[in-house]
Short mmCIF file of C-alpha atoms in Angstrom, two decimals:
data_model
loop_
_atom_site.label_atom_id
_atom_site.label_comp_id
_atom_site.label_asym_id
_atom_site.label_seq_id
_atom_site.Cartn_x
_atom_site.Cartn_y
_atom_site.Cartn_z
CA MET A 9 -30.07 13.01 -26.12
CA LYS A 10 -26.57 13.12 -24.58
CA LYS A 11 -27.28 16.59 -23.18
CA VAL A 12 -30.46 15.27 -21.52
CA ILE A 13 -28.54 12.42 -19.86
CA VAL A 14 -25.80 14.75 -18.63
CA LEU A 15 -28.41 17.19 -17.27
CA PHE A 16 -30.18 14.34 -15.45
CA LEU A 17 -26.96 13.07 -13.86
CA LEU A 18 -25.97 16.60 -12.86
CA THR A 19 -29.37 17.18 -11.27
CA PHE A 20 -29.10 13.84 -9.48
CA SER A 21 -25.70 14.81 -8.06
CA LEU A 22 -27.09 18.12 -6.81
CA TYR A 23 -29.67 16.34 -4.71
CA VAL A 24 -27.82 13.13 -3.78
CA GLN A 25 -28.57 12.07 -0.22
CA GLY A 26 -30.94 14.99 0.21
CA GLN A 27 -28.20 17.59 -0.01
CA GLN A 28 -28.16 20.31 -2.66
CA TRP A 29 -24.56 21.19 -3.52
CA PRO A 30 -23.33 24.36 -5.18
CA THR A 31 -21.53 23.79 -8.45
CA GLU A 32 -18.08 24.44 -7.01
CA LEU A 33 -18.50 21.42 -4.70
CA LEU A 34 -19.33 19.01 -7.53
CA THR A 35 -16.64 16.77 -8.95
CA HIS A 36 -15.84 16.98 -12.63
CA PRO A 37 -17.27 13.47 -13.30
CA GLU A 38 -20.58 14.57 -11.79
CA LYS A 39 -20.59 17.61 -14.05
CA THR A 40 -19.84 15.59 -17.20
CA GLY A 41 -22.15 12.62 -16.74
CA PHE A 42 -19.20 10.54 -15.51
CA ARG A 43 -17.51 10.69 -18.90
CA GLU A 44 -14.47 12.66 -17.72
CA THR A 45 -12.16 12.58 -14.72
CA SER A 46 -10.84 15.57 -12.79
CA THR A 47 -7.67 17.45 -13.59
CA TYR A 48 -5.37 18.61 -10.81
CA LYS A 49 -6.82 22.13 -11.03
CA GLN A 50 -10.39 20.79 -10.79
CA VAL A 51 -9.53 18.65 -7.75
CA MET A 52 -7.99 21.66 -6.01
CA GLY A 53 -11.09 23.68 -6.86
CA VAL A 54 -13.31 21.22 -4.98
CA VAL A 55 -10.80 20.91 -2.12
CA ASN A 56 -10.60 24.67 -1.64
CA ALA A 57 -14.38 25.06 -1.84
CA ALA A 58 -14.88 22.29 0.73
CA ILE A 59 -12.42 23.65 3.29
CA LYS A 60 -13.50 27.29 2.89
CA ASP A 61 -14.79 28.63 6.21
CA SER A 62 -14.68 25.15 7.77
CA PRO A 63 -13.75 25.10 11.47
CA TYR A 64 -12.49 21.51 11.07
CA ALA A 65 -10.16 21.57 8.06
CA HIS A 66 -6.52 22.40 7.60
CA LEU A 67 -4.91 22.22 4.16
CA THR A 68 -1.21 21.49 4.00
CA SER A 69 1.20 20.16 1.38
CA MET A 70 3.03 16.86 1.52
CA GLY A 71 5.63 18.28 -0.86
CA GLN A 72 6.09 19.19 -4.50
CA SER A 73 6.10 17.01 -7.59
CA LYS A 74 8.76 17.25 -10.27
CA GLU A 75 6.59 19.79 -12.11
CA GLY A 76 6.15 21.89 -8.99
CA LYS A 77 2.60 20.87 -8.07
CA GLU A 78 1.81 20.81 -4.37
CA ILE A 79 0.54 17.43 -3.18
CA PRO A 80 -2.47 18.38 -1.03
CA VAL A 81 -3.13 16.86 2.39
CA VAL A 82 -6.45 17.81 3.94
CA VAL A 83 -6.36 17.36 7.71
CA MET A 84 -9.82 17.12 9.29
CA ALA A 85 -10.54 16.98 13.01
CA ASN A 86 -12.94 18.27 15.64
CA PRO A 87 -11.47 20.29 17.23
CA LYS A 88 -9.23 21.38 14.38
CA VAL A 89 -5.70 19.97 14.22
CA THR A 90 -2.87 21.56 12.26
CA SER A 91 0.25 19.56 13.19
CA PRO A 92 1.45 16.05 14.07
CA GLU A 93 2.23 17.29 17.57
CA GLU A 94 -1.37 18.39 18.08
CA ALA A 95 -2.58 15.09 16.68
CA LYS A 96 -0.44 13.11 19.10
CA ALA A 97 -1.51 15.26 22.04
CA SER A 98 -5.18 14.62 21.19
CA GLY A 99 -4.82 10.88 21.76
CA LYS A 100 -6.94 10.19 18.68
CA PRO A 101 -6.11 7.76 15.89
CA VAL A 102 -4.92 9.22 12.60
CA ILE A 103 -6.57 7.68 9.53
CA TYR A 104 -4.82 8.29 6.21
CA VAL A 105 -6.71 7.75 2.92
CA GLN A 106 -4.97 8.17 -0.42
CA GLY A 107 -6.20 8.28 -4.00
CA ASN A 108 -4.56 8.47 -7.41
CA ILE A 109 -1.27 6.67 -6.71
CA HIS A 110 -1.85 5.34 -10.24
CA SER A 111 -3.36 8.15 -12.29
CA GLY A 112 -5.38 5.85 -14.51
CA GLU A 113 -7.26 4.52 -11.47
CA VAL A 114 -9.37 7.56 -10.79
CA GLU A 115 -12.32 6.62 -8.58
CA GLY A 116 -10.38 7.09 -5.33
CA LYS A 117 -9.51 10.64 -6.33
CA GLU A 118 -13.15 11.41 -7.14
CA SER A 119 -14.70 9.63 -4.16
CA LEU A 120 -12.47 11.44 -1.67
CA GLN A 121 -13.66 14.78 -3.02
CA ILE A 122 -17.26 13.71 -2.39
CA LEU A 123 -16.48 12.52 1.13
CA LEU A 124 -14.56 15.72 1.77
CA ARG A 125 -17.56 17.91 1.00
CA GLU A 126 -19.93 15.67 2.98
CA ILE A 127 -17.72 15.72 6.06
CA LEU A 128 -17.01 19.46 5.98
CA LYS A 129 -20.22 20.80 4.47
CA GLY A 130 -22.76 18.01 4.78
CA ASP A 131 -24.14 15.43 7.19
CA LYS A 132 -21.01 13.40 7.97
CA THR A 133 -19.28 15.75 10.41
CA ASN A 134 -19.78 13.02 13.01
CA LEU A 135 -16.86 11.16 11.38
CA LEU A 136 -14.59 13.71 13.09
CA ASP A 137 -15.82 12.92 16.59
CA ASN A 138 -13.12 10.44 17.58
CA GLN A 139 -10.43 10.53 14.91
CA ILE A 140 -8.20 12.69 12.76
CA LEU A 141 -8.57 12.22 9.00
CA LEU A 142 -5.85 12.85 6.45
CA PHE A 143 -7.15 12.83 2.86
CA VAL A 144 -4.78 12.89 -0.10
CA PRO A 145 -7.11 12.77 -3.11
CA ILE A 146 -4.44 13.33 -5.77
CA TYR A 147 -1.09 11.81 -4.83
CA ASN A 148 0.32 11.42 -8.36
CA THR A 149 -0.29 15.02 -9.38
CA ASP A 150 1.77 15.37 -12.56
CA SER A 151 0.71 12.25 -14.42
CA ASN A 152 -2.94 12.83 -13.60
CA ASP A 153 -3.13 15.57 -16.23
CA ARG A 154 -1.49 13.56 -19.04
CA LEU A 155 -4.90 12.43 -20.21
CA GLU A 156 -5.21 10.00 -23.06
CA GLN A 157 -7.78 7.50 -24.34
CA GLY A 158 -7.10 3.75 -24.26
CA ARG A 159 -4.65 3.69 -21.35
CA ARG A 160 -6.75 1.20 -19.34
CA PRO A 161 -8.70 -0.95 -21.80
CA SER A 162 -10.34 -3.02 -19.06
CA GLN A 163 -12.14 0.17 -17.95
CA GLU A 164 -13.74 0.36 -21.39
CA ASP A 165 -13.24 4.11 -21.80
CA SER A 166 -15.06 4.97 -18.59
CA PRO A 167 -13.89 7.69 -18.23
CA ILE A 168 -12.85 8.32 -21.81
CA LYS A 169 -9.38 9.62 -20.96
CA VAL A 170 -7.17 8.93 -17.94
CA GLY A 171 -3.68 9.84 -16.81
CA MET A 172 -0.47 7.81 -16.78
CA ARG A 173 0.41 5.08 -14.28
CA PRO A 174 4.00 6.17 -13.40
CA ASN A 175 4.89 9.55 -11.95
CA SER A 176 6.71 12.23 -13.97
CA GLN A 177 10.07 10.67 -13.04
CA GLY A 178 8.96 7.35 -14.53
CA TRP A 179 8.50 5.48 -11.24
CA ASP A 180 5.53 3.36 -10.24
CA LEU A 181 4.76 4.98 -6.89
CA ASN A 182 3.34 1.73 -5.55
CA ARG A 183 6.63 -0.10 -6.08
CA ASP A 184 8.73 2.57 -4.42
CA GLY A 185 8.24 1.86 -0.72
CA ILE A 186 11.74 0.47 -0.11
CA LYS A 187 13.93 2.31 -2.59
CA ALA A 188 12.02 5.60 -2.14
CA GLU A 189 13.40 7.25 -5.28
CA ALA A 190 10.30 9.26 -6.22
CA LEU A 191 9.83 12.79 -4.95
CA GLU A 192 6.32 11.82 -3.87
CA THR A 193 7.56 8.84 -1.85
CA LYS A 194 10.20 10.89 -0.06
CA ALA A 195 7.57 13.51 0.75
CA LEU A 196 5.13 10.87 1.97
CA PHE A 197 7.65 9.42 4.42
CA GLN A 198 9.13 12.73 5.58
CA ASN A 199 5.93 14.71 5.97
CA VAL A 200 3.17 12.17 6.61
CA ILE A 201 4.07 8.61 7.57
CA VAL A 202 6.89 9.38 9.99
CA PRO A 203 5.54 12.51 11.73
CA TRP A 204 1.80 11.72 11.68
CA ASP A 205 2.19 7.95 12.26
CA PRO A 206 -1.21 6.83 10.88
CA THR A 207 -3.04 4.10 12.77
CA LEU A 208 -4.56 2.99 9.46
CA PHE A 209 -3.37 3.58 5.89
CA VAL A 210 -5.93 3.16 3.06
CA ASP A 211 -4.78 3.07 -0.58
CA LEU A 212 -7.41 3.32 -3.34
CA HIS A 213 -6.92 1.49 -6.66
CA THR A 214 -8.70 -0.21 -9.55
CA THR A 215 -8.01 -3.83 -10.58
CA ASN A 216 -6.46 -4.64 -13.93
CA GLY A 217 -9.34 -6.77 -15.12
CA VAL A 218 -10.04 -10.15 -13.45
CA TRP A 219 -13.75 -11.03 -13.79
CA HIS A 220 -14.67 -11.73 -10.18
CA GLY A 221 -18.20 -10.91 -9.07
CA TYR A 222 -17.50 -8.04 -6.67
CA SER A 223 -17.79 -4.29 -7.20
CA LEU A 224 -14.65 -3.88 -5.10
CA THR A 225 -12.09 -6.21 -3.56
CA TRP A 226 -9.86 -5.58 -0.58
CA ALA A 227 -6.69 -6.82 1.08
CA PRO A 228 -5.00 -6.09 4.42
CA SER A 229 -1.31 -5.42 4.96
CA TYR A 230 0.62 -8.69 4.64
CA HIS A 231 2.87 -8.83 7.68
CA THR A 232 5.45 -11.54 6.72
CA ALA A 233 8.34 -10.76 9.10
CA GLY A 234 6.17 -8.40 11.14
CA GLU A 235 3.77 -8.84 14.03
CA LYS A 236 0.58 -10.68 13.17
CA ALA A 237 -1.93 -8.84 15.37
CA PRO A 238 -2.60 -5.79 13.12
CA PHE A 239 -3.20 -8.14 10.18
CA ASP A 240 -5.54 -10.34 12.23
CA TYR A 241 -7.54 -7.36 13.45
CA THR A 242 -7.93 -6.00 9.94
CA TRP A 243 -8.82 -9.38 8.45
CA ASP A 244 -11.06 -10.64 11.23
CA LYS A 245 -12.78 -7.44 12.34
CA ILE A 246 -12.51 -4.37 10.10
CA LEU A 247 -12.98 -5.94 6.66
CA PRO A 248 -15.87 -8.32 7.49
CA THR A 249 -17.77 -5.57 9.31
CA VAL A 250 -17.25 -3.04 6.53
CA THR A 251 -18.19 -5.60 3.88
CA ASP A 252 -21.45 -6.48 5.64
CA ASN A 253 -22.35 -2.85 6.23
CA VAL A 254 -21.78 -1.84 2.60
CA LEU A 255 -23.97 -4.68 1.41
CA GLU A 256 -26.72 -3.74 3.88
CA GLU A 257 -26.52 0.03 3.28
CA ASP A 258 -25.74 0.15 -0.44
CA GLY A 259 -26.48 -3.28 -1.88
CA ILE A 260 -22.87 -3.44 -3.13
CA HIS A 261 -20.88 -6.68 -2.92
CA LEU A 262 -17.30 -6.47 -1.65
CA GLY A 263 -14.89 -9.36 -1.28
CA PRO A 264 -11.28 -10.50 -0.91
CA TYR A 265 -8.71 -9.41 -3.46
CA GLY A 266 -7.34 -12.10 -5.73
CA TYR A 267 -6.74 -13.35 -9.25
CA PHE A 268 -7.89 -16.66 -10.65
CA TYR A 269 -6.80 -18.63 -13.71
CA GLU A 270 -9.63 -20.52 -15.35
CA ARG A 271 -7.44 -21.61 -18.27
CA ARG A 272 -5.04 -23.28 -15.85
CA GLU A 273 -7.47 -24.72 -13.31
CA GLY A 274 -10.52 -25.27 -15.51
CA TRP A 275 -13.97 -24.14 -14.49
CA PRO A 276 -15.15 -23.79 -11.82
CA ILE A 277 -11.85 -22.46 -10.46
CA LYS A 278 -10.59 -23.90 -7.19
CA SER A 279 -8.34 -21.07 -5.96
CA ILE A 280 -7.66 -17.33 -5.95
CA TYR A 281 -4.23 -15.72 -5.52
CA THR A 282 -3.36 -12.36 -4.01
CA TYR A 283 -0.46 -10.12 -5.04
CA ASN A 284 2.95 -10.60 -3.48
CA HIS A 285 4.03 -9.74 0.02
CA HIS A 286 6.83 -7.26 -0.67
CA PRO A 287 7.03 -4.07 1.44
CA ARG A 288 7.81 -2.09 -1.74
CA TYR A 289 3.99 -1.89 -1.80
CA LEU A 290 3.06 0.80 0.70
CA VAL A 291 0.12 -1.15 2.11
CA ASN A 292 2.36 -4.12 2.89
CA GLN A 293 5.05 -2.00 4.45
CA PHE A 294 2.61 -0.94 7.14
CA GLY A 295 2.55 -4.53 8.37
CA LEU A 296 6.27 -4.21 9.08
CA ARG A 297 5.64 -0.85 10.75
CA ASN A 298 3.24 -2.45 13.29
CA ARG A 299 0.30 -0.57 11.80
CA MET A 300 -2.84 -1.47 9.88
CA ALA A 301 -3.45 -0.87 6.19
CA ILE A 302 -6.10 -1.68 3.59
CA LEU A 303 -5.82 -2.02 -0.17
CA SER A 304 -8.97 -1.09 -2.12
CA GLU A 305 -9.42 -2.32 -5.70
CA ALA A 306 -12.55 -1.18 -7.56
CA PHE A 307 -13.82 -3.57 -10.28
CA ALA A 308 -12.34 -2.33 -13.55
CA HIS A 309 -15.19 -3.55 -15.77
CA GLU A 310 -17.87 -1.45 -14.11
CA ARG A 311 -18.58 2.08 -15.29
CA LEU A 312 -16.94 5.04 -13.57
CA TYR A 313 -20.05 6.03 -11.61
CA GLN A 314 -20.32 2.46 -10.27
CA ARG A 315 -16.65 2.34 -9.32
CA MET A 316 -17.00 5.69 -7.58
CA ALA A 317 -20.05 4.39 -5.73
CA SER A 318 -18.32 1.25 -4.45
CA THR A 319 -15.13 3.11 -3.48
CA TYR A 320 -17.14 5.82 -1.75
CA ALA A 321 -19.19 3.27 0.21
CA PHE A 322 -16.10 1.30 1.19
CA VAL A 323 -14.20 4.33 2.51
CA ARG A 324 -17.31 5.71 4.23
CA GLU A 325 -17.82 2.48 6.17
CA ILE A 326 -14.12 2.20 7.01
CA LEU A 327 -14.33 5.67 8.55
CA GLU A 328 -17.51 4.75 10.42
CA TYR A 329 -15.66 1.75 11.84
CA THR A 330 -12.52 3.65 12.78
CA ASN A 331 -14.56 6.43 14.35
CA GLU A 332 -16.10 3.87 16.72
CA ASN A 333 -13.14 1.55 17.22
CA GLY A 334 -10.07 3.72 16.74
CA GLN A 335 -8.88 3.41 20.31
CA GLU A 336 -9.01 -0.37 20.13
CA MET A 337 -7.04 -0.25 16.87
CA MET A 338 -4.40 1.97 18.45
CA ALA A 339 -4.08 -0.46 21.36
CA VAL A 340 -3.56 -3.40 18.96
CA ASN A 341 -0.86 -1.48 17.11
CA GLN A 342 0.87 -0.34 20.28
CA LYS A 343 0.98 -3.89 21.62
CA ALA A 344 2.41 -5.12 18.31
CA GLU A 345 5.09 -2.44 18.56
CA ALA A 346 5.91 -3.40 22.13
CA ASP A 347 6.03 -7.08 21.18
CA ALA A 348 8.48 -6.34 18.34
CA ILE A 349 10.76 -4.41 20.70
CA ASN A 350 10.55 -7.00 23.45
CA LEU A 351 11.34 -9.82 21.01
CA VAL A 352 14.61 -8.09 20.15
CA LYS A 353 15.44 -7.45 23.79
CA GLU A 354 14.66 -11.00 24.91
CA GLN A 355 15.40 -13.22 21.90
CA ALA A 356 18.11 -11.47 19.85
CA GLY A 357 20.65 -14.03 18.67
CA LYS A 358 18.36 -16.89 19.66
CA ILE A 359 15.54 -16.99 17.10
CA GLN A 360 15.16 -16.70 13.36
CA LYS A 361 12.63 -14.76 11.27
CA GLY A 362 11.71 -15.06 7.62
CA VAL A 363 13.45 -12.98 4.94
CA ARG A 364 12.14 -14.79 1.83
CA PHE A 365 8.59 -16.06 1.46
CA GLU A 366 6.24 -18.17 -0.63
CA MET A 367 2.50 -17.70 -1.10
CA VAL A 368 0.38 -20.36 0.65
CA PRO A 369 -3.35 -20.86 1.36
CA MET A 370 -5.14 -19.24 4.25
CA PRO A 371 -6.26 -21.75 6.93
CA ASP A 372 -9.91 -21.49 5.86
CA PRO A 373 -11.30 -21.44 2.31
CA ILE A 374 -13.78 -18.81 1.10
CA GLU A 375 -17.15 -20.43 1.68
CA LYS A 376 -18.93 -18.44 -1.05
CA TYR A 377 -16.90 -16.70 -3.76
CA ARG A 378 -18.63 -14.57 -6.38
CA ALA A 379 -17.44 -14.72 -9.99
CA TYR A 380 -18.76 -14.39 -13.51
CA ASN A 381 -19.65 -17.81 -14.83
CA TYR A 382 -17.71 -19.39 -17.69
CA LEU A 383 -19.00 -21.60 -20.49
CA LYS A 384 -16.92 -24.53 -21.66
CA THR A 385 -16.49 -25.00 -25.38
CA VAL A 386 -14.18 -26.71 -27.88
CA ASN A 387 -12.48 -24.84 -30.72
CA GLU A 388 -11.88 -26.08 -34.28
CA ASN A 389 -8.67 -27.82 -33.12
CA GLY A 390 -10.48 -29.79 -30.45
CA GLN A 391 -9.01 -27.73 -27.61
CA GLU A 392 -11.10 -26.84 -24.58
CA ARG A 393 -11.79 -23.13 -24.11
CA TYR A 394 -13.71 -21.11 -21.54
CA LEU A 395 -15.92 -18.17 -22.50
CA ARG A 396 -17.15 -15.72 -19.88
CA SER A 397 -20.93 -15.43 -19.54
CA ARG A 398 -23.01 -12.54 -18.18
CA GLU A 399 -24.12 -14.54 -15.12
CA ILE A 400 -22.60 -14.15 -11.66
CA VAL A 401 -22.41 -17.36 -9.64
CA GLU A 402 -21.23 -18.30 -6.16
CA LEU A 403 -18.47 -20.91 -5.99
CA GLU A 404 -18.12 -22.91 -2.81
CA ASN A 405 -15.01 -23.44 -0.67
CA VAL A 406 -12.49 -21.63 -2.87
CA THR A 407 -8.91 -21.85 -1.59
CA ASN A 408 -7.55 -18.40 -0.81
CA TYR A 409 -3.81 -18.00 -1.40
CA SER A 410 -3.39 -14.92 0.77
CA ALA A 411 -0.81 -16.09 3.32
CA PHE A 412 2.96 -16.31 3.19
CA ASN A 413 5.39 -18.78 4.76
CA PRO A 414 9.13 -18.21 5.05
CA THR A 415 11.42 -20.17 2.74
CA VAL A 416 14.63 -18.57 4.06
CA LYS A 417 15.20 -17.38 7.62
CA ALA A 418 17.87 -15.30 9.33
CA THR A 419 18.81 -14.80 12.96
CA LEU A 420 17.23 -11.79 14.62
CA PRO A 421 20.04 -9.56 15.91
CA ARG A 422 20.16 -6.95 18.63
CA GLY A 423 21.26 -4.50 15.96
CA TYR A 424 23.46 -3.61 13.01
CA VAL A 425 26.66 -1.63 12.51
CA ILE A 426 27.00 0.39 9.29
CA PRO A 427 30.46 1.68 8.38
CA GLN A 428 30.68 5.44 8.11
CA GLU A 429 31.69 5.08 4.48
CA MET A 430 28.14 3.93 3.83
CA ALA A 431 26.38 6.96 5.21
CA HIS A 432 23.86 6.73 2.37
CA ILE A 433 22.50 3.51 3.90
CA ALA A 434 22.05 5.17 7.29
CA GLU A 435 20.40 8.19 5.69
CA HIS A 436 18.02 6.03 3.70
CA LEU A 437 16.91 4.16 6.80
CA GLN A 438 16.37 7.46 8.59
CA LEU A 439 14.20 8.67 5.71
CA LEU A 440 11.84 5.76 6.37
CA GLY A 441 11.77 6.52 10.09
CA ALA A 442 14.49 4.33 11.59
CA LYS A 443 16.52 5.56 14.57
CA VAL A 444 20.21 5.47 13.65
CA ASP A 445 22.97 6.44 16.09
CA THR A 446 26.69 7.17 15.70
CA LEU A 447 29.45 5.51 17.73
CA SER A 448 31.01 8.12 20.01
CA LYS A 449 34.11 5.94 20.53
CA ASN A 450 35.69 2.81 19.14
CA ALA A 451 33.70 -0.32 19.88
CA ARG A 452 33.74 -4.12 19.66
CA ALA A 453 30.87 -6.44 18.82
CA ASN A 454 29.97 -10.10 18.78
CA GLY A 455 27.57 -11.38 16.16
CA GLU A 456 27.44 -12.67 12.61
CA VAL A 457 29.05 -11.68 9.35
CA PHE A 458 27.67 -12.64 5.94
CA THR A 459 30.18 -13.60 3.28
CA ALA A 460 28.80 -13.24 -0.23
CA THR A 461 30.08 -15.60 -2.91
CA LYS A 462 27.99 -14.43 -5.85
CA LEU A 463 26.06 -11.35 -6.95
CA GLU A 464 23.39 -12.00 -9.53
CA LYS A 465 21.28 -9.32 -11.19
CA GLY A 466 18.11 -9.69 -13.20
CA GLN A 467 18.38 -9.49 -16.98
CA ARG A 468 15.26 -7.38 -17.38
CA PRO A 469 15.01 -3.97 -15.70
CA PHE A 470 12.20 -3.46 -13.22
CA GLU A 471 11.48 0.10 -12.12
CA GLY A 472 14.87 1.12 -13.50
CA HIS A 473 16.64 -1.61 -11.50
CA ASN A 474 18.14 -4.97 -12.35
CA MET A 475 17.06 -6.65 -9.13
CA ALA A 476 19.93 -8.24 -7.20
CA THR A 477 20.38 -11.35 -5.10
CA ILE A 478 23.53 -12.56 -3.35
CA ASP A 479 24.58 -16.07 -2.44
CA GLY A 480 26.65 -16.79 0.64
CA GLU A 481 26.45 -17.72 4.28
CA PHE A 482 26.67 -16.35 7.80
CA SER A 483 29.46 -17.17 10.22
CA SER A 484 30.05 -16.19 13.83
CA ALA A 485 32.34 -13.27 14.55
CA SER A 486 33.79 -12.22 17.92
CA ASN A 487 35.41 -8.96 18.96
CA LYS A 488 34.74 -7.35 15.64
CA ARG A 489 36.19 -3.81 15.76
CA PHE A 490 34.38 -0.65 14.72
CA LYS A 491 35.54 2.93 14.58
CA LYS A 492 34.25 6.09 16.20
CA GLY A 493 31.89 7.65 13.67
CA ASP A 494 30.45 4.37 12.40
CA PHE A 495 26.68 4.10 12.54
CA TYR A 496 24.78 1.61 14.65
CA ILE A 497 21.14 0.65 14.91
CA ASP A 498 19.73 -0.74 18.13
CA LEU A 499 16.95 -2.92 16.77
CA ALA A 500 14.90 -2.55 19.96
CA GLN A 501 12.85 0.24 18.35
CA PRO A 502 9.39 0.54 16.75
CA LEU A 503 10.56 -0.19 13.19
CA ALA A 504 12.54 -3.31 14.16
CA ASN A 505 10.80 -5.56 11.65
CA LEU A 506 11.15 -3.16 8.73
CA ILE A 507 14.84 -2.49 9.44
CA PHE A 508 15.48 -6.25 9.69
CA TYR A 509 13.76 -6.83 6.34
CA MET A 510 15.70 -4.01 4.66
CA LEU A 511 19.18 -4.86 5.96
CA GLU A 512 19.23 -8.65 5.87
CA PRO A 513 21.36 -9.57 2.84
CA GLN A 514 19.11 -12.48 1.79
CA SER A 515 15.87 -10.50 2.04
CA ASP A 516 13.65 -10.71 -1.04
CA ASP A 517 12.83 -6.98 -0.93
CA GLY A 518 15.67 -5.36 0.98
CA LEU A 519 18.35 -2.87 0.11
CA VAL A 520 20.48 -5.57 -1.53
CA THR A 521 17.52 -6.34 -3.83
CA TRP A 522 17.31 -2.70 -4.89
CA ASN A 523 21.02 -2.43 -5.80
CA PHE A 524 22.12 -0.31 -2.84
CA PHE A 525 25.25 -2.49 -2.47
CA ASP A 526 26.10 -3.28 -6.10
CA THR A 527 28.93 -0.77 -6.34
CA TYR A 528 30.50 -2.06 -3.13
CA PHE A 529 30.41 -5.68 -4.25
CA GLU A 530 31.66 -4.90 -7.75
CA GLU A 531 34.51 -2.69 -6.52
CA ASN A 532 35.56 -5.52 -4.22
CA LYS A 533 35.56 -7.94 -7.20
CA ILE A 534 32.87 -10.36 -6.10
CA ASP A 535 33.13 -12.06 -9.49
CA GLU A 536 36.64 -13.17 -8.49
CA LYS A 537 36.46 -13.84 -4.76
CA PRO A 538 34.10 -13.91 -1.75
CA VAL A 539 33.23 -10.48 -0.33
CA GLU A 540 32.07 -9.68 3.18
CA TYR A 541 28.68 -7.95 3.38
CA PRO A 542 29.52 -4.55 4.89
CA ILE A 543 26.62 -4.42 7.39
CA PHE A 544 27.54 -6.29 10.55
CA LYS A 545 24.82 -8.03 12.51
CA TYR A 546 25.60 -7.78 16.21
CA PHE A 547 24.22 -9.64 19.20
CA GLU A 548 26.32 -7.64 21.67
CA LEU A 549 27.98 -4.24 21.23
CA ASN A 550 30.51 -2.80 23.68
#
């Protein structure tokens, strides 16, 4: 009987959407009745078959993993584009779509292979009319092939075996956006994000198990200290349009990302809560880069073929939208970038921006929120309990905690001075795309200095780090002297908001947080006396 089912599903895949595909263009799930996910070798087999003889495709490598696997980047454009310089000269938006950042969350990897063959060999070549597509179906290459059953129990063994969440160095690649310790993260910044400068970044995931009533949930890039316009455009225009189109075309329900807590709130729940705002998450970092980004989270409890269907439909409709509206999106991003630069030029030393944030409700509730219903019962101890039912219901006016307000602010400077002894800080900022210059002669500056009175580190390691915070305060400083060879950053540049977030000592996800300054503070005996933060915040540099 199993053989009959597999044969039926294979035959269905051959003729899906009226197109008969040769075997080499079928994904491994399609070949196995959606019981198994693709290995690295199988993904590359489909990629190479799809790009073969295509006038629109260029295959390049983002870089190598620890085990020496090339991380494939398929560049698709009409006419063909092979470099960031050609992409920029074309005037077209670059749309980056990534799968498999977590190797147990496989549907992005599989869906991108299907879209790849349809764009290059099928009926979706029109998606290359007005944009340049960068597909990275298998970002976490090494851990993908460490297949084991039971790694993601909420997926109920669909597929039976999946890869590991961290990369082969042990890092969660979706917590690495600030510290950038993973080989994959370094390659992503050096060879994709900085040179190609995507207009939109799309990251494909699977949820960890909340029982909402959507086949896929989404979130935009949370901007926090960044410009609000790219977030507004994504939230108000892209996501509603794509959601409506997927429902109309595919009958699949999409909705806003969020967790709810029926045991805490009772049933029906009153609120949902998104994940945090930190730019360690790549999607969120794009908000500080004045660009748009979308997080995609397939519903873990559906079967693999359903999760592939929802992810496929979501990405397809995003690309339909960007193909039509890419120029408008670029204009929104470019204005946000100009606004960030002008704010520094006009208001440096005069205004404050947030560096620590709390989650708060969006202005408007969700009018209709889909979720699996819960039944109220009482256990043998007389305690109320909630049991999930099979019915999906619509809850009215659910509060959506998907906004962030600052709890701590800091003055926006014109720039920062980094002592030459801390070249590693300058180099790290450059890795992420910041423009860092070197003083050609001795200089003086007016601004603020932060004096730290306490360094506190978390007791439990997170991503190999005991996260740090420092207490202290700013004070004015005049005629501060700096030496020839020290580094300085003029904040009037495109990445102003990201640099600000990374260098401010009180930031909740900056370089202090990730232990970049621990050695300095400890060598200067912060446990015995106040220590001056070594990065000077200047309002005027002469």
